[in-house]
Tab-separated table of C-alpha atoms and ligand atoms in Angstrom:
chain	number	residue	atom	x	y	z
A	122	MET	CA	0.000	0.000	0.000
A	123	LYS	CA	0.857	3.638	-0.128
A	124	ILE	CA	-0.912	6.616	1.455
A	125	LEU	CA	-2.415	8.757	-1.329
A	126	GLY	CA	-4.196	11.338	0.830
A	127	THR	CA	-5.335	12.001	4.389
A	128	GLY	CA	-8.296	13.773	5.998
A	129	SER	CA	-9.876	14.322	9.389
A	130	ALA	CA	-12.989	15.793	10.980
A	131	LEU	CA	-13.715	16.801	14.569
A	132	PRO	CA	-16.860	17.744	16.485
A	133	LYS	CA	-17.338	21.500	16.890
A	134	LYS	CA	-17.677	21.521	20.711
A	135	THR	CA	-14.391	22.050	22.582
A	136	VAL	CA	-14.420	21.097	26.271
A	137	SER	CA	-11.598	22.337	28.500
A	138	ASN	CA	-10.461	20.716	31.739
A	139	ASP	CA	-11.942	23.651	33.647
A	140	MET	CA	-15.342	22.945	32.078
A	141	LEU	CA	-15.127	19.349	33.378
A	142	SER	CA	-14.225	20.512	36.874
A	143	GLU	CA	-17.560	22.382	36.981
A	144	PHE	CA	-19.393	19.068	37.533
A	145	LEU	CA	-16.622	16.569	38.391
A	146	ASP	CA	-14.241	16.372	41.343
A	147	THR	CA	-11.234	17.040	39.126
A	148	SER	CA	-8.960	19.913	38.122
A	149	ASP	CA	-7.020	21.271	35.169
A	150	GLU	CA	-3.859	20.703	37.221
A	151	TRP	CA	-4.592	16.960	37.790
A	152	ILE	CA	-5.603	16.238	34.187
A	153	THR	CA	-2.696	18.209	32.700
A	154	THR	CA	0.032	16.726	34.877
A	155	ARG	CA	-1.276	13.109	34.704
A	156	THR	CA	-2.240	13.016	31.010
A	157	GLY	CA	-1.087	16.129	29.112
A	158	ILE	CA	-4.697	16.805	28.029
A	159	LYS	CA	-5.900	20.447	28.160
A	160	SER	CA	-9.082	20.127	26.037
A	161	ARG	CA	-10.914	17.721	23.742
A	162	GLN	CA	-13.660	17.817	21.074
A	163	ILE	CA	-16.916	16.197	22.132
A	164	ILE	CA	-19.746	15.143	19.841
A	165	THR	CA	-22.995	17.022	20.553
A	166	ASP	CA	-25.674	17.484	17.894
A	167	GLU	CA	-23.552	16.202	15.000
A	168	ARG	CA	-24.255	12.803	13.520
A	169	PHE	CA	-21.268	10.536	14.092
A	170	GLU	CA	-21.486	9.024	10.595
A	171	ASP	CA	-21.347	12.543	9.074
A	172	LEU	CA	-18.007	13.160	10.819
A	173	ALA	CA	-16.665	9.851	9.502
A	174	ALA	CA	-17.865	10.664	5.976
A	175	LEU	CA	-16.403	14.201	6.096
A	176	ALA	CA	-12.974	12.851	7.069
A	177	GLY	CA	-13.268	10.377	4.184
A	178	GLU	CA	-14.298	13.090	1.716
A	179	ARG	CA	-11.291	15.203	2.723
A	180	ALA	CA	-8.955	12.218	2.242
A	181	ILE	CA	-10.389	11.539	-1.247
A	182	GLN	CA	-9.876	15.225	-2.147
A	183	ALA	CA	-6.307	15.194	-0.790
A	184	ALA	CA	-5.570	12.100	-2.904
A	185	GLY	CA	-6.773	13.972	-6.013
A	186	LEU	CA	-9.425	11.304	-6.603
A	187	SER	CA	-13.211	11.202	-6.718
A	188	ALA	CA	-15.773	8.958	-5.006
A	189	ASP	CA	-15.979	6.892	-8.232
A	190	ASP	CA	-12.345	5.783	-7.815
A	191	ILE	CA	-12.956	4.083	-4.444
A	192	ASP	CA	-13.501	0.328	-4.723
A	193	TYR	CA	-13.348	-0.766	-1.064
A	194	ILE	CA	-14.249	0.936	2.232
A	195	VAL	CA	-12.824	-0.185	5.572
A	196	CYS	CA	-13.735	1.542	8.826
A	197	SER	CA	-12.216	1.096	12.263
A	198	ASN	CA	-14.628	1.766	15.126
A	199	VAL	CA	-15.051	0.459	18.665
A	200	ALA	CA	-18.703	1.444	19.117
A	201	ASN	CA	-21.356	3.730	17.720
A	202	CYS	CA	-25.143	3.671	17.894
A	203	TYR	CA	-25.414	1.387	14.853
A	204	ILE	CA	-24.646	-2.232	15.578
A	205	THR	CA	-25.681	-2.724	11.964
A	206	PRO	CA	-25.275	-1.577	9.219
A	207	SER	CA	-21.533	-1.112	9.415
A	208	LEU	CA	-20.045	2.376	9.627
A	209	ALA	CA	-18.367	1.644	6.277
A	210	SER	CA	-21.803	1.096	4.679
A	211	LEU	CA	-23.075	4.367	6.177
A	212	VAL	CA	-20.025	6.239	4.851
A	213	GLN	CA	-20.545	4.667	1.432
A	214	GLY	CA	-24.112	5.962	1.302
A	215	LEU	CA	-23.214	9.452	2.533
A	216	LEU	CA	-20.406	9.857	-0.015
A	217	GLY	CA	-22.361	8.265	-2.864
A	218	ILE	CA	-19.612	5.720	-3.510
A	219	LYS	CA	-20.817	3.113	-5.986
A	220	GLY	CA	-17.542	1.798	-7.387
A	221	PRO	CA	-17.682	-0.839	-10.076
A	222	SER	CA	-18.255	-2.894	-6.938
A	223	CYS	CA	-17.395	-1.526	-3.497
A	224	PRO	CA	-17.420	-3.908	-0.521
A	225	THR	CA	-17.650	-2.322	2.932
A	226	MET	CA	-16.565	-3.627	6.315
A	227	ASP	CA	-15.777	-2.499	9.854
A	228	ILE	CA	-13.034	-3.746	12.108
A	229	ASN	CA	-12.762	-3.377	15.873
A	230	SER	CA	-9.307	-3.723	17.346
A	231	ALA	CA	-9.870	-1.027	19.956
A	232	CYS	CA	-7.234	1.718	20.118
A	233	ALA	CA	-4.839	-0.411	18.026
A	234	GLY	CA	-7.478	-0.483	15.261
A	235	PHE	CA	-5.646	1.948	13.014
A	236	VAL	CA	-2.546	-0.255	12.611
A	237	TYR	CA	-4.643	-3.449	12.381
A	238	GLY	CA	-6.711	-1.908	9.569
A	239	LEU	CA	-3.615	-0.652	7.766
A	240	ASP	CA	-2.268	-4.210	7.667
A	241	LEU	CA	-5.631	-5.524	6.401
A	242	CYS	CA	-5.808	-2.853	3.673
A	243	ASP	CA	-2.269	-3.703	2.571
A	244	ALA	CA	-3.319	-7.362	2.196
A	245	LEU	CA	-6.434	-6.378	0.179
A	246	LEU	CA	-4.309	-4.238	-2.136
A	247	GLN	CA	-1.604	-6.902	-2.511
A	248	THR	CA	-4.129	-9.535	-3.547
A	249	SER	CA	-5.731	-7.088	-6.011
A	250	ARG	CA	-9.078	-7.234	-4.244
A	251	ALA	CA	-8.967	-3.438	-4.293
A	252	SER	CA	-7.045	-0.657	-6.002
A	253	HIS	CA	-8.191	2.396	-3.997
A	254	ILE	CA	-9.356	1.833	-0.427
A	255	LEU	CA	-11.056	4.511	1.628
A	256	TYR	CA	-9.925	3.757	5.170
A	257	VAL	CA	-11.716	5.701	7.939
A	258	CYS	CA	-11.090	5.418	11.698
A	259	ALA	CA	-13.876	7.159	13.607
A	260	GLU	CA	-14.863	7.130	17.265
A	261	GLU	CA	-17.391	8.725	19.599
A	262	VAL	CA	-15.950	7.316	22.817
A	263	THR	CA	-17.443	10.104	24.926
A	264	ARG	CA	-20.913	8.612	24.400
A	265	PHE	CA	-19.779	5.347	26.028
A	266	VAL	CA	-18.077	6.565	29.183
A	267	ASP	CA	-19.709	7.214	32.542
A	268	TRP	CA	-19.664	10.990	32.982
A	269	ASN	CA	-19.656	10.525	36.774
A	270	GLN	CA	-16.435	8.493	36.651
A	271	ARG	CA	-13.582	11.011	36.719
A	272	GLU	CA	-10.976	8.253	36.189
A	273	THR	CA	-12.196	7.624	32.636
A	274	CYS	CA	-14.356	10.418	31.211
A	275	VAL	CA	-11.619	13.079	31.340
A	276	LEU	CA	-9.371	10.985	29.079
A	277	PHE	CA	-11.414	10.817	25.882
A	278	GLY	CA	-12.425	12.898	22.894
A	279	ASP	CA	-14.230	12.179	19.600
A	280	GLY	CA	-13.264	12.483	15.951
A	281	ALA	CA	-12.449	10.823	12.667
A	282	GLY	CA	-9.223	10.335	10.712
A	283	ALA	CA	-9.125	8.927	7.194
A	284	MET	CA	-6.866	8.046	4.311
A	285	VAL	CA	-7.036	6.777	0.776
A	286	LEU	CA	-4.671	3.884	0.205
A	287	GLY	CA	-3.497	2.798	-3.239
A	288	LYS	CA	-1.174	0.090	-4.504
A	289	GLY	CA	2.482	0.468	-3.528
A	290	ASP	CA	5.211	-1.051	-1.416
A	291	ASN	CA	5.360	1.617	1.285
A	292	LEU	CA	4.407	-0.576	4.256
A	293	LEU	CA	7.974	-1.542	5.153
A	294	SER	CA	7.124	-3.615	8.230
A	295	CYS	CA	4.225	-4.332	10.528
A	296	LYS	CA	3.674	-6.223	13.766
A	297	LEU	CA	0.329	-7.028	15.405
A	298	THR	CA	-0.101	-8.752	18.773
A	299	SER	CA	-2.971	-9.801	21.024
A	300	VAL	CA	-2.924	-11.178	24.561
A	301	PRO	CA	-6.330	-11.869	26.132
A	302	MET	CA	-6.745	-9.542	29.133
A	303	ALA	CA	-10.462	-8.807	29.026
A	304	ASP	CA	-10.665	-7.094	32.412
A	305	VAL	CA	-8.182	-4.285	31.709
A	306	ILE	CA	-10.484	-2.249	29.434
A	307	THR	CA	-14.072	-3.442	28.982
A	308	TYR	CA	-17.241	-1.956	27.577
A	309	ARG	CA	-20.331	-4.179	27.367
A	310	LEU	CA	-23.656	-3.219	25.847
A	311	PRO	CA	-26.786	-3.935	27.902
A	312	LEU	CA	-28.700	-7.043	26.780
A	313	GLU	CA	-32.419	-7.807	26.803
A	314	PRO	CA	-33.248	-11.172	28.396
A	315	THR	CA	-35.066	-13.605	26.090
A	316	PRO	CA	-38.415	-15.137	27.204
A	317	TYR	CA	-36.475	-18.299	28.029
A	318	GLU	CA	-34.382	-16.882	30.876
A	319	THR	CA	-34.923	-14.944	34.060
A	320	GLY	CA	-32.595	-12.098	33.212
A	321	GLU	CA	-30.525	-12.900	36.262
A	322	GLY	CA	-26.854	-12.350	35.548
A	323	ILE	CA	-27.569	-10.138	32.530
A	324	ASP	CA	-26.081	-6.682	32.947
A	325	THR	CA	-28.453	-3.879	32.150
A	326	HIS	CA	-25.855	-1.143	32.395
A	327	LEU	CA	-22.101	-1.350	32.655
A	328	PRO	CA	-20.110	1.779	31.833
A	329	MET	CA	-16.643	1.467	30.390
A	330	GLN	CA	-14.234	-0.092	32.880
A	331	LEU	CA	-10.583	0.879	32.710
A	332	LYS	CA	-7.586	-0.151	34.794
A	333	GLY	CA	-5.511	2.879	33.946
A	334	ARG	CA	-2.289	1.913	35.697
A	335	GLU	CA	-2.230	-1.541	34.102
A	336	VAL	CA	-2.902	-0.050	30.663
A	337	PHE	CA	-0.135	2.484	31.214
A	338	ARG	CA	2.424	-0.163	32.172
A	339	ASN	CA	1.462	-2.516	29.335
A	340	ALA	CA	1.418	0.304	26.812
A	341	VAL	CA	4.951	1.459	27.613
A	342	ASN	CA	6.392	-2.078	27.674
A	343	CYS	CA	4.627	-3.281	24.525
A	344	ALA	CA	5.309	-0.105	22.545
A	345	GLN	CA	9.031	-0.212	23.342
A	346	ARG	CA	9.175	-3.855	22.203
A	347	ASP	CA	7.008	-3.414	19.073
A	348	ILE	CA	8.764	-0.236	17.931
A	349	ALA	CA	12.186	-1.897	18.209
A	350	ASP	CA	10.854	-4.969	16.354
A	351	VAL	CA	9.307	-3.141	13.379
A	352	ILE	CA	12.350	-0.898	12.959
A	353	ALA	CA	14.643	-3.964	12.910
A	354	LYS	CA	12.256	-5.874	10.601
A	355	ALA	CA	12.431	-2.975	8.120
A	356	GLY	CA	16.262	-3.158	8.239
A	357	LEU	CA	16.462	0.318	9.773
A	358	THR	CA	17.625	1.991	12.975
A	359	ALA	CA	15.635	4.420	15.137
A	360	ASP	CA	17.703	7.275	13.701
A	361	ASP	CA	16.277	6.547	10.230
A	362	ILE	CA	12.683	7.223	11.351
A	363	ASP	CA	11.647	10.805	10.610
A	364	HIS	CA	8.336	10.884	12.482
A	365	PHE	CA	6.926	8.848	15.373
A	366	LEU	CA	3.116	8.913	15.593
A	367	LEU	CA	1.982	6.978	18.649
A	368	HIS	CA	-1.527	6.376	19.955
A	369	GLN	CA	-2.481	9.450	21.979
A	370	ALA	CA	-3.600	7.868	25.275
A	371	ASN	CA	-1.356	9.820	27.629
A	372	LEU	CA	1.463	12.275	26.935
A	373	ARG	CA	3.471	10.559	29.692
A	374	ILE	CA	3.343	7.276	27.716
A	375	VAL	CA	4.733	8.994	24.602
A	376	GLU	CA	7.401	10.757	26.681
A	377	ALA	CA	8.433	7.538	28.478
A	378	ILE	CA	8.971	5.807	25.124
A	379	ARG	CA	10.822	8.768	23.622
A	380	GLU	CA	13.116	9.075	26.630
A	381	HIS	CA	13.779	5.315	26.618
A	382	MET	CA	14.834	5.636	22.966
A	383	GLY	CA	16.888	8.773	23.644
A	384	LEU	CA	15.378	10.639	20.667
A	385	PRO	CA	14.637	14.369	20.298
A	386	GLU	CA	11.151	15.768	20.982
A	387	GLU	CA	10.616	17.102	17.459
A	388	ARG	CA	10.442	13.579	15.989
A	389	PHE	CA	7.545	12.568	18.295
A	390	HIS	CA	4.312	14.281	17.331
A	391	SER	CA	1.393	14.714	19.707
A	392	ASN	CA	-2.008	16.373	19.723
A	393	ILE	CA	-3.449	14.807	22.891
A	394	GLN	CA	-3.224	18.262	24.506
A	395	ARG	CA	-6.075	19.445	22.211
A	396	ARG	CA	-7.800	16.174	21.283
A	397	GLY	CA	-7.727	13.753	24.222
A	398	ASN	CA	-7.745	10.029	23.429
A	399	THR	CA	-9.862	9.393	20.318
A	400	SER	CA	-9.151	5.641	20.318
A	401	SER	CA	-8.469	4.218	16.833
A	402	ALA	CA	-8.974	7.671	15.258
A	403	SER	CA	-6.098	9.140	17.236
A	404	ILE	CA	-3.149	8.252	14.966
A	405	PRO	CA	-4.862	9.113	11.642
A	406	ILE	CA	-6.146	12.461	13.033
A	407	LEU	CA	-2.609	13.249	14.228
A	408	LEU	CA	-1.134	12.200	10.866
A	409	ASP	CA	-3.568	14.406	8.937
A	410	GLU	CA	-2.812	17.407	11.157
A	411	VAL	CA	0.955	16.998	10.811
A	412	VAL	CA	0.692	16.468	7.033
A	413	ARG	CA	-1.467	19.599	6.650
A	414	GLU	CA	0.998	21.599	8.782
A	415	GLY	CA	3.607	20.686	6.146
A	416	LYS	CA	5.828	18.846	8.627
A	417	ILE	CA	5.836	15.552	6.692
A	418	LYS	CA	7.266	15.306	3.148
A	419	ARG	CA	6.860	12.557	0.585
A	420	GLY	CA	9.543	9.916	1.181
A	421	ASP	CA	9.738	10.478	4.947
A	422	LEU	CA	9.693	7.395	7.161
A	423	LEU	CA	6.792	7.217	9.625
A	424	LEU	CA	6.427	4.952	12.618
A	425	PHE	CA	2.910	4.194	13.887
A	426	ASP	CA	2.270	2.489	17.220
A	427	GLY	CA	-1.057	1.702	18.868
A	428	PHE	CA	-2.322	-0.329	21.838
A	429	GLY	CA	-5.620	-0.898	23.581
A	430	ALA	CA	-8.394	-3.153	24.867
A	431	GLY	CA	-7.749	-6.819	24.261
A	432	PHE	CA	-4.880	-6.315	25.063
A	433	VAL	CA	-3.906	-5.638	21.444
A	434	THR	CA	-0.922	-3.807	20.011
A	435	GLY	CA	0.233	-2.848	16.547
A	436	ALA	CA	3.230	-1.054	15.080
A	437	ALA	CA	4.225	-0.266	11.512
A	438	VAL	CA	6.932	1.517	9.538
A	439	VAL	CA	5.533	3.309	6.484
A	440	ARG	CA	7.221	5.423	3.814
A	441	TYR	CA	4.994	8.457	3.239
B	766	LIG	N1	-9.207	14.080	38.718
B	766	LIG	C1	-8.663	14.099	39.946
B	766	LIG	N2	-8.212	12.987	40.562
B	766	LIG	C2	-8.333	11.825	39.911
B	766	LIG	C3	-8.899	11.752	38.620
B	766	LIG	C4	-9.353	12.948	38.039
B	766	LIG	N3	-9.903	12.986	36.801
B	766	LIG	N4	-8.864	10.466	38.226
B	766	LIG	C5	-8.298	9.762	39.210
B	766	LIG	N5	-7.982	10.572	40.237
B	766	LIG	C6	-7.348	10.238	41.497
B	766	LIG	C7	-7.557	8.805	41.896
B	766	LIG	O1	-8.784	8.665	42.572
B	766	LIG	C8	-6.364	8.544	42.794
B	766	LIG	O2	-6.641	9.060	44.049
B	766	LIG	P1	-6.055	8.351	45.391
B	766	LIG	O3	-4.566	8.416	45.238
B	766	LIG	O4	-6.609	9.194	46.452
B	766	LIG	O5	-6.591	6.946	45.328
B	766	LIG	C9	-5.281	9.409	42.163
B	766	LIG	O6	-5.952	10.371	41.331
B	766	LIG	C10	-4.268	8.654	41.339
B	766	LIG	O7	-4.929	7.786	40.470
B	766	LIG	P2	-4.134	6.803	39.534
B	766	LIG	O8	-5.101	5.919	38.820
B	766	LIG	O9	-3.036	6.158	40.268
B	766	LIG	O10	-3.476	7.842	38.514
B	766	LIG	P3	-2.417	7.589	37.388
B	766	LIG	O11	-1.249	8.429	37.624
B	766	LIG	O12	-2.191	6.130	37.129
B	766	LIG	O13	-3.172	8.184	36.115
B	766	LIG	C11	-4.432	7.554	34.167
B	766	LIG	C12	-4.404	7.631	35.697
B	766	LIG	C13	-5.736	6.896	33.735
B	766	LIG	C14	-4.344	8.962	33.614
B	766	LIG	C15	-3.216	6.731	33.665
B	766	LIG	O14	-3.136	5.536	34.386
B	766	LIG	C16	-3.280	6.433	32.202
B	766	LIG	O15	-3.106	7.314	31.388
B	766	LIG	N6	-3.470	5.168	31.800
B	766	LIG	C17	-3.463	4.782	30.425
B	766	LIG	C18	-4.516	5.452	29.604
B	766	LIG	C19	-5.640	4.558	29.282
B	766	LIG	O16	-5.979	3.697	30.045
B	766	LIG	N7	-6.254	4.787	28.118
B	766	LIG	C20	-7.366	4.046	27.650
B	766	LIG	C21	-7.031	2.939	26.748
B	766	LIG	S1	-5.909	3.277	25.465
């Protein structure tokens, strides 16, 4: 695969830490020092699928293509109000993408979804099942957290990041891992009991559960390992990588990895200060922002690294 164009879209409502401390026992000082987050965009009266489609439309424009050129749509999403149809089908309808034939599918690999989907798209392109894939990662995590739980709700934001991928050999290396650890980050939808059971043991409401410290520790350890592995697999050294774009879960995680590698700040990009954690959308939103700021040139080497519920991790080296 190669990245032909990127796009992103964010909800219009910006919520600062001070705004959260109006109804939560928290403070700008706590959130800033523990996470790096100062504000985030939160979905209000927008439709989530419109944000996803807008990011996709911007990526198609940036690639210099039109909706007619897209012959596959893949979306990464943890949860939205539609269990079915898929987000990819909704995006297809909103953008009027007909293709000669245009299959649509969603993947859910939590906050590592972006790298998982990139690997899948590369396989689809390599086997000629597609020639131009619209790949959209979109999340509205803030609708699935408990707004009374200060440990989790302050961490997240919403948004969509997208790219158009075409045929090429720019995915230099990729590594995906999964270790079952279901209790570290869990979000379960309420279920209706059938007429054949009492309903006992069926959860009617369970907000997102997060063991922050465990996630933090795993994230740092796994990212250090995966980053070293994909750089070596690509036959490179850390000095060859121009830009590191890591999942934006906590600025302290990014800093711990950067310091461990002994690399300068300017090669590690971050937008968590303004965006919070947007799950699988976080890396593609960051990439689009950095590309549009003119900081990334064609030919530069990018390193992506993500991690999240599962526990799943993914890292990749890509030539832009
Ligand atoms: N405001 C004020 N205080 C808060 C708070 C908030 N929003 N959230 C938690 N606290 C309190 C806790 O109650 C605890 O108080 P205590 O010491 O009196 O018990 C104290 O702050 C420290 O909590 P702790 O959980 O140890 O903080 P931490 O330094 O581990 O930071 C996270 C918490 C969540 C920011 C951090 O663990 C993290 O970033 N984890 C990874 C991110 C993640 O899980 N992302 C989701 C999946 S990718």
